[in-house]
PDB file of C-alpha atoms in Angstrom:
ATOM      1  CA  ILE A  13      11.687 172.928 -79.397  1.00  0.00           C
ATOM      2  CA  HIS A  14      11.645 170.288 -82.156  1.00  0.00           C
ATOM      3  CA  ALA A  15       8.799 172.159 -83.835  1.00  0.00           C
ATOM      4  CA  LEU A  16      10.876 175.377 -83.740  1.00  0.00           C
ATOM      5  CA  ILE A  17      13.865 173.643 -85.339  1.00  0.00           C
ATOM      6  CA  ALA A  18      11.623 172.048 -87.968  1.00  0.00           C
ATOM      7  CA  ALA A  19      10.049 175.431 -88.766  1.00  0.00           C
ATOM      8  CA  ALA A  20      13.473 177.073 -89.031  1.00  0.00           C
ATOM      9  CA  THR A  21      14.687 174.287 -91.317  1.00  0.00           C
ATOM     10  CA  LEU A  22      11.635 174.648 -93.551  1.00  0.00           C
ATOM     11  CA  ALA A  23      12.023 178.429 -93.665  1.00  0.00           C
ATOM     12  CA  SER A  24      15.717 178.247 -94.604  1.00  0.00           C
ATOM     13  CA  GLY A  25      14.935 175.610 -97.231  1.00  0.00           C
ATOM     14  CA  ALA A  26      12.247 177.840 -98.704  1.00  0.00           C
ATOM     15  CA  ALA A  27      14.636 180.791 -98.781  1.00  0.00           C
ATOM     16  CA  MET A  28      17.270 178.691-100.542  1.00  0.00           C
ATOM     17  CA  ALA A  29      14.728 177.433-103.071  1.00  0.00           C
ATOM     18  CA  SER A  30      13.524 180.982-103.639  1.00  0.00           C
ATOM     19  CA  SER A  31      17.041 182.272-104.359  1.00  0.00           C
ATOM     20  CA  ALA A  32      17.792 179.251-106.556  1.00  0.00           C
ATOM     21  CA  SER A  33      14.681 179.909-108.630  1.00  0.00           C
ATOM     22  CA  ASP A  34      15.453 183.636-108.853  1.00  0.00           C
ATOM     23  CA  PRO A  35      18.388 184.129-111.253  1.00  0.00           C
ATOM     24  CA  ALA A  36      18.757 187.765-110.190  1.00  0.00           C
ATOM     25  CA  ALA A  37      19.526 186.589-106.642  1.00  0.00           C
ATOM     26  CA  GLU A  38      22.670 184.891-107.959  1.00  0.00           C
ATOM     27  CA  VAL A  39      23.920 188.079-109.645  1.00  0.00           C
ATOM     28  CA  THR A  40      22.983 190.552-106.946  1.00  0.00           C
ATOM     29  CA  GLY A  41      25.563 191.457-104.357  1.00  0.00           C
ATOM     30  CA  LEU A  42      28.984 193.042-104.171  1.00  0.00           C
ATOM     31  CA  TRP A  43      31.502 192.727-106.998  1.00  0.00           C
ATOM     32  CA  LEU A  44      35.140 193.848-107.060  1.00  0.00           C
ATOM     33  CA  THR A  45      36.201 195.232-110.434  1.00  0.00           C
ATOM     34  CA  GLN A  46      39.102 193.740-112.357  1.00  0.00           C
ATOM     35  CA  LYS A  47      41.607 196.426-111.307  1.00  0.00           C
ATOM     36  CA  LYS A  48      40.454 196.043-107.691  1.00  0.00           C
ATOM     37  CA  GLY A  49      39.764 199.759-107.316  1.00  0.00           C
ATOM     38  CA  ILE A  50      35.955 199.779-107.115  1.00  0.00           C
ATOM     39  CA  VAL A  51      33.238 197.653-105.538  1.00  0.00           C
ATOM     40  CA  ILE A  52      29.854 197.676-107.279  1.00  0.00           C
ATOM     41  CA  ASP A  53      26.658 196.622-105.519  1.00  0.00           C
ATOM     42  CA  ILE A  54      24.350 194.979-108.071  1.00  0.00           C
ATOM     43  CA  TYR A  55      20.716 194.976-106.997  1.00  0.00           C
ATOM     44  CA  GLU A  56      17.234 194.473-108.417  1.00  0.00           C
ATOM     45  CA  CYS A  57      15.441 197.633-109.538  1.00  0.00           C
ATOM     46  CA  GLY A  58      12.002 196.669-110.774  1.00  0.00           C
ATOM     47  CA  GLU A  59      12.318 194.092-113.549  1.00  0.00           C
ATOM     48  CA  ALA A  60      15.929 195.044-114.216  1.00  0.00           C
ATOM     49  CA  LEU A  61      19.277 195.050-112.451  1.00  0.00           C
ATOM     50  CA  CYS A  62      21.098 198.190-111.402  1.00  0.00           C
ATOM     51  CA  GLY A  63      24.427 198.813-109.734  1.00  0.00           C
ATOM     52  CA  ARG A  64      26.071 201.514-107.670  1.00  0.00           C
ATOM     53  CA  THR A  65      29.575 202.172-106.441  1.00  0.00           C
ATOM     54  CA  VAL A  66      29.891 201.355-102.744  1.00  0.00           C
ATOM     55  CA  TRP A  67      33.674 201.443-102.270  1.00  0.00           C
ATOM     56  CA  LEU A  68      36.582 203.178-103.993  1.00  0.00           C
ATOM     57  CA  LYS A  69      40.222 202.408-103.361  1.00  0.00           C
ATOM     58  CA  LYS A  70      40.971 206.071-104.077  1.00  0.00           C
ATOM     59  CA  MET A  71      38.318 208.320-102.561  1.00  0.00           C
ATOM     60  CA  ASN A  72      40.225 211.432-103.669  1.00  0.00           C
ATOM     61  CA  PHE A  73      42.088 212.626-106.730  1.00  0.00           C
ATOM     62  CA  LYS A  74      45.909 212.839-106.596  1.00  0.00           C
ATOM     63  CA  ASP A  75      45.694 216.481-105.498  1.00  0.00           C
ATOM     64  CA  GLY A  76      43.647 215.437-102.437  1.00  0.00           C
ATOM     65  CA  THR A  77      40.301 216.809-103.624  1.00  0.00           C
ATOM     66  CA  PRO A  78      37.268 214.511-103.414  1.00  0.00           C
ATOM     67  CA  ARG A  79      36.687 212.225-106.407  1.00  0.00           C
ATOM     68  CA  ILE A  80      33.587 213.976-107.747  1.00  0.00           C
ATOM     69  CA  ASP A  81      31.587 213.284-110.904  1.00  0.00           C
ATOM     70  CA  LYS A  82      33.208 216.280-112.648  1.00  0.00           C
ATOM     71  CA  ASN A  83      32.677 215.008-116.218  1.00  0.00           C
ATOM     72  CA  ASN A  84      28.961 214.286-115.884  1.00  0.00           C
ATOM     73  CA  PRO A  85      27.026 215.663-118.885  1.00  0.00           C
ATOM     74  CA  ASP A  86      24.497 217.095-116.407  1.00  0.00           C
ATOM     75  CA  PRO A  87      26.149 220.126-114.730  1.00  0.00           C
ATOM     76  CA  ALA A  88      23.857 219.712-111.708  1.00  0.00           C
ATOM     77  CA  LEU A  89      25.514 216.332-110.925  1.00  0.00           C
ATOM     78  CA  ARG A  90      29.161 217.357-111.275  1.00  0.00           C
ATOM     79  CA  GLU A  91      29.697 218.074-107.572  1.00  0.00           C
ATOM     80  CA  ARG A  92      28.477 214.698-106.270  1.00  0.00           C
ATOM     81  CA  HIS A  93      31.010 212.181-105.014  1.00  0.00           C
ATOM     82  CA  VAL A  94      31.553 209.201-107.317  1.00  0.00           C
ATOM     83  CA  CYS A  95      31.199 206.758-104.431  1.00  0.00           C
ATOM     84  CA  GLY A  96      27.528 205.949-103.997  1.00  0.00           C
ATOM     85  CA  ILE A  97      26.287 206.817-107.480  1.00  0.00           C
ATOM     86  CA  GLU A  98      24.314 204.472-109.702  1.00  0.00           C
ATOM     87  CA  VAL A  99      26.540 203.381-112.587  1.00  0.00           C
ATOM     88  CA  ILE A 100      24.521 200.447-113.998  1.00  0.00           C
ATOM     89  CA  ASN A 101      20.848 200.449-114.952  1.00  0.00           C
ATOM     90  CA  GLN A 102      18.248 198.860-117.256  1.00  0.00           C
ATOM     91  CA  LEU A 103      20.052 195.476-117.308  1.00  0.00           C
ATOM     92  CA  GLN A 104      17.564 192.871-118.561  1.00  0.00           C
ATOM     93  CA  GLN A 105      17.813 189.114-118.187  1.00  0.00           C
ATOM     94  CA  GLU A 106      18.199 187.241-121.491  1.00  0.00           C
ATOM     95  CA  ALA A 107      18.951 183.762-120.160  1.00  0.00           C
ATOM     96  CA  VAL A 108      20.081 182.115-116.952  1.00  0.00           C
ATOM     97  CA  GLY A 109      23.259 183.917-115.924  1.00  0.00           C
ATOM     98  CA  LYS A 110      23.131 186.353-118.880  1.00  0.00           C
ATOM     99  CA  TRP A 111      21.948 189.957-118.680  1.00  0.00           C
ATOM    100  CA  ASP A 112      22.039 192.531-121.489  1.00  0.00           C
ATOM    101  CA  ASN A 113      20.539 195.746-122.880  1.00  0.00           C
ATOM    102  CA  GLY A 114      21.706 197.696-119.857  1.00  0.00           C
ATOM    103  CA  LYS A 115      23.620 200.937-119.532  1.00  0.00           C
ATOM    104  CA  VAL A 116      26.852 201.619-117.682  1.00  0.00           C
ATOM    105  CA  TYR A 117      28.026 205.095-116.772  1.00  0.00           C
ATOM    106  CA  ASP A 118      31.766 205.853-116.641  1.00  0.00           C
ATOM    107  CA  PRO A 119      32.342 208.730-114.199  1.00  0.00           C
ATOM    108  CA  LYS A 120      35.935 209.157-115.448  1.00  0.00           C
ATOM    109  CA  THR A 121      34.716 210.285-118.866  1.00  0.00           C
ATOM    110  CA  GLY A 122      31.060 211.133-118.276  1.00  0.00           C
ATOM    111  CA  ASP A 123      30.110 208.679-121.025  1.00  0.00           C
ATOM    112  CA  THR A 124      27.353 206.057-120.909  1.00  0.00           C
ATOM    113  CA  PHE A 125      27.750 202.765-122.760  1.00  0.00           C
ATOM    114  CA  ASP A 126      25.628 199.723-123.542  1.00  0.00           C
ATOM    115  CA  PHE A 127      26.300 196.973-121.012  1.00  0.00           C
ATOM    116  CA  GLU A 128      26.019 193.211-120.631  1.00  0.00           C
ATOM    117  CA  LEU A 129      27.117 190.697-118.036  1.00  0.00           C
ATOM    118  CA  LYS A 130      27.478 186.953-117.858  1.00  0.00           C
ATOM    119  CA  GLN A 131      27.831 185.127-114.580  1.00  0.00           C
ATOM    120  CA  LYS A 132      30.202 182.203-114.174  1.00  0.00           C
ATOM    121  CA  GLY A 133      30.031 181.142-110.530  1.00  0.00           C
ATOM    122  CA  GLU A 134      31.690 183.780-108.366  1.00  0.00           C
ATOM    123  CA  LYS A 135      32.857 185.759-111.418  1.00  0.00           C
ATOM    124  CA  LEU A 136      31.070 188.175-113.724  1.00  0.00           C
ATOM    125  CA  LYS A 137      32.256 188.821-117.242  1.00  0.00           C
ATOM    126  CA  VAL A 138      31.076 192.346-117.983  1.00  0.00           C
ATOM    127  CA  ARG A 139      31.257 194.209-121.274  1.00  0.00           C
ATOM    128  CA  GLY A 140      30.693 197.854-122.076  1.00  0.00           C
ATOM    129  CA  TYR A 141      30.146 198.754-125.724  1.00  0.00           C
ATOM    130  CA  MET A 142      28.595 201.307-128.050  1.00  0.00           C
ATOM    131  CA  GLY A 143      26.101 199.519-130.285  1.00  0.00           C
ATOM    132  CA  VAL A 144      28.488 196.803-131.529  1.00  0.00           C
ATOM    133  CA  LYS A 145      29.570 194.330-128.851  1.00  0.00           C
ATOM    134  CA  PHE A 146      32.793 193.151-130.476  1.00  0.00           C
ATOM    135  CA  LEU A 147      34.148 196.721-130.363  1.00  0.00           C
ATOM    136  CA  GLY A 148      33.600 196.975-126.622  1.00  0.00           C
ATOM    137  CA  LYS A 149      35.751 196.377-123.570  1.00  0.00           C
ATOM    138  CA  SER A 150      35.421 193.390-121.236  1.00  0.00           C
ATOM    139  CA  GLU A 151      36.436 192.888-117.625  1.00  0.00           C
ATOM    140  CA  THR A 152      36.065 190.111-115.086  1.00  0.00           C
ATOM    141  CA  TRP A 153      34.643 191.054-111.705  1.00  0.00           C
ATOM    142  CA  THR A 154      34.900 188.890-108.583  1.00  0.00           C
ATOM    143  CA  ARG A 155      32.274 188.501-105.887  1.00  0.00           C
ATOM    144  CA  ILE A 156      33.398 189.981-102.575  1.00  0.00           C
ATOM    145  CA  ASP A 157      32.117 189.349 -99.073  1.00  0.00           C
ATOM    146  CA  ALA A 158      30.156 192.310 -97.691  1.00  0.00           C
ATOM    147  CA  GLU A 159      32.057 192.065 -94.402  1.00  0.00           C
ATOM    148  CA  LYS A 160      35.293 192.914 -96.257  1.00  0.00           C
ATOM    149  CA  VAL A 161      33.924 196.157 -97.713  1.00  0.00           C
ATOM    150  CA  ASN A 162      34.100 199.457 -95.849  1.00  0.00           C
ATOM    151  CA  ARG A 163      31.199 201.059 -97.724  1.00  0.00           C
ATOM    152  CA  CYS A 164      31.294 204.751 -98.570  1.00  0.00           C
ATOM    153  CA  SER A 165      29.532 207.059 -96.203  1.00  0.00           C
ATOM    154  CA  SER A 166      28.980 210.798 -96.247  1.00  0.00           C
ATOM    155  CA  ASP A 167      31.611 211.157 -93.479  1.00  0.00           C
ATOM    156  CA  ARG A 168      34.201 209.153 -95.398  1.00  0.00           C
ATOM    157  CA  MET A 169      33.471 210.975 -98.666  1.00  0.00           C
ATOM    158  CA  ALA A 170      33.974 214.342 -96.959  1.00  0.00           C
ATOM    159  CA  SER A 171      37.314 213.316 -95.453  1.00  0.00           C
ATOM    160  CA  ASN A 172      40.669 213.117 -97.150  1.00  0.00           C
ATOM    161  CA  ASN A 173      41.033 209.323 -96.693  1.00  0.00           C
TER     162      ASN A 173
END
């Protein structure tokens, strides 16, 4: 039994060392947006980071219809529900805790902007901009525990909740 405990301790230590040496591991996970209406799951996608919506406070528009991607520039995507879509892509690491040169899609407008993020502990400072960073808009996102998030599902998206 001591050998089993020792092996488990070594394995957990290796996992911790692996995540400590992998800066993306610190940024990946669930993040609650500043207005607390959306949760974004940031994950590795190849050499970059991507992010998708996994929870919306308001799954439907005020008239009760599903919150679909109605302003998407691609007409073929305008009927998809906003919850579950990829909204961040191509985010490249520049330094420890700093990622830039990404894209962020705003389903409200159908526009795509340049995107950067900087991690400060359990907070992300994110900025969307068009070419010139100082003309952009910043928000602070907060890490959220996965157990507190009722992720979107096809059943929930089809309902009027």
